Amino acid sequence: QVSRLLEAGIPKERIFMDVISGATEDRPQLNSLLSLLNKGDVLTVWKVDRLGRRTAHLARLLEEFDQKGITVRSLTEGVDTSDRSSRVSYLLMSVIAQNERETINERIRSGIDHAQ
């Protein structure tokens, strides 16, 4: 993921990575990133779900970005929130990300229950 961001022209010092789950909204690197973004900036992500896994959280981020004039661009999903249809795609991907997270959690719980 980092190499693809570098290839896309993102300077290494502008790549932010948290080592905790994307399901956690309060992440140090995400918070640092959010504090640096300004009107007219383009936030480039590997995948939309790297910003967060909960639909409500991603919707709040999208609203915040929209209000601040910040565009989100995904390298792998073709999302560019500068247009309306892409914003809708962003929200749909957030629903899919949340569903994937819930499915993974169910499998983990099932595996733990089965092991006991």
C-alpha positions as MATLAB code, in Angstrom:
seq = 'QVSRLLEAGIPKERIFMDVISGATEDRPQLNSLLSLLNKGDVLTVWKVDRLGRRTAHLARLLEEFDQKGITVRSLTEGVDTSDRSSRVSYLLMSVIAQNERETINERIRSGIDHAQ';
ca = [
       0.000    0.000    0.000;
       2.750    2.456    0.914;
       4.650    1.765   -2.289;
       1.531    2.474   -4.361;
       0.998    5.770   -2.537;
       4.641    6.684   -3.179;
       4.226    5.745   -6.857;
       1.169    8.024   -6.968;
       3.399   10.923   -5.919;
       2.516   11.116   -2.241;
       5.602   12.212   -0.241;
       6.625    9.688    2.418;
       6.259   12.284    5.191;
       2.599   12.797    4.122;
       1.650    9.120    4.469;
      -0.239    8.414    7.684;
      -0.648    4.879    9.032;
      -2.348    3.710   12.199;
      -1.533    0.289   13.577;
      -4.894   -0.081   15.290;
      -8.165   -1.213   13.761;
      -9.982    0.979   11.283;
     -13.085    0.266   13.342;
     -11.654    2.564   16.019;
     -12.609    6.162   15.288;
     -10.078    7.827   17.598;
      -6.795    6.937   15.881;
      -3.678    9.069   16.425;
      -2.476    9.128   12.818;
      -5.969    9.751   11.440;
      -6.389   12.623   13.896;
      -3.012   14.077   12.828;
      -4.002   13.803    9.186;
      -7.368   15.467    9.768;
      -5.710   18.393   11.544;
      -3.450   19.061    8.523;
      -6.070   19.033    5.776;
      -7.160   22.365    4.310;
      -9.573   23.629    1.685;
      -8.554   22.455   -1.769;
      -6.511   19.486   -0.506;
      -6.883   16.055   -2.069;
      -6.720   13.154    0.379;
      -5.428   10.077   -1.427;
      -6.150    6.706    0.167;
      -5.363    3.142   -0.824;
      -8.985    2.120   -0.176;
     -11.873    4.063    1.304;
     -12.171    1.619    4.195;
      -8.675    2.621    5.334;
     -10.295    5.772    6.732;
     -12.720    3.755    8.836;
     -14.942    0.733    8.822;
     -18.169    2.127   10.245;
     -20.599    3.706    7.802;
     -21.644    6.466   10.209;
     -18.014    7.440   10.816;
     -17.184    7.512    7.105;
     -20.320    9.535    6.396;
     -19.271   12.094    9.045;
     -15.774   12.269    7.537;
     -17.210   12.761    4.055;
     -19.445   15.555    5.339;
     -16.475   17.180    7.109;
     -14.338   16.911    3.966;
     -17.141   18.292    1.818;
     -17.663   21.271    4.145;
     -13.913   21.997    4.164;
     -13.566   21.637    0.381;
     -11.386   18.507    0.620;
     -11.548   15.827   -2.070;
     -11.013   12.121   -1.307;
      -9.397    9.975   -3.991;
      -9.005    6.189   -3.771;
      -6.169    4.594   -5.716;
      -7.860    1.183   -5.997;
     -11.576    1.973   -6.208;
     -11.820    4.868   -8.630;
     -13.458    7.144   -6.073;
     -12.985   10.900   -6.384;
     -15.440   12.789   -4.193;
     -15.245   15.949   -6.277;
     -18.426   14.790   -8.029;
     -21.788   13.663   -6.658;
     -21.818   10.135   -8.088;
     -18.419    9.427   -6.579;
     -19.630   10.631   -3.165;
     -22.478    8.122   -3.430;
     -19.951    5.403   -4.353;
     -17.877    6.403   -1.307;
     -20.875    5.886    0.985;
     -21.772    2.571   -0.657;
     -18.201    1.354   -0.157;
     -18.436    2.345    3.481;
     -21.530    0.155    3.877;
     -19.647   -2.740    2.266;
     -16.634   -2.149    4.548;
     -18.827   -2.218    7.633;
     -20.488   -5.424    6.438;
     -17.085   -7.051    5.855;
     -15.980   -6.067    9.353;
     -19.145   -7.525   10.888;
     -18.701  -10.748    8.892;
     -15.086  -11.078   10.083;
     -16.162  -10.519   13.675;
     -18.884  -13.172   13.347;
     -16.358  -15.665   11.976;
     -13.942  -14.926   14.798;
     -16.684  -15.394   17.415;
     -17.813  -18.599   15.724;
     -14.246  -19.940   15.677;
     -13.770  -19.127   19.357;
     -17.079  -20.765   20.256;
     -16.190  -23.827   18.191;
     -12.740  -24.098   19.814;
     -14.223  -24.090   23.304;
];
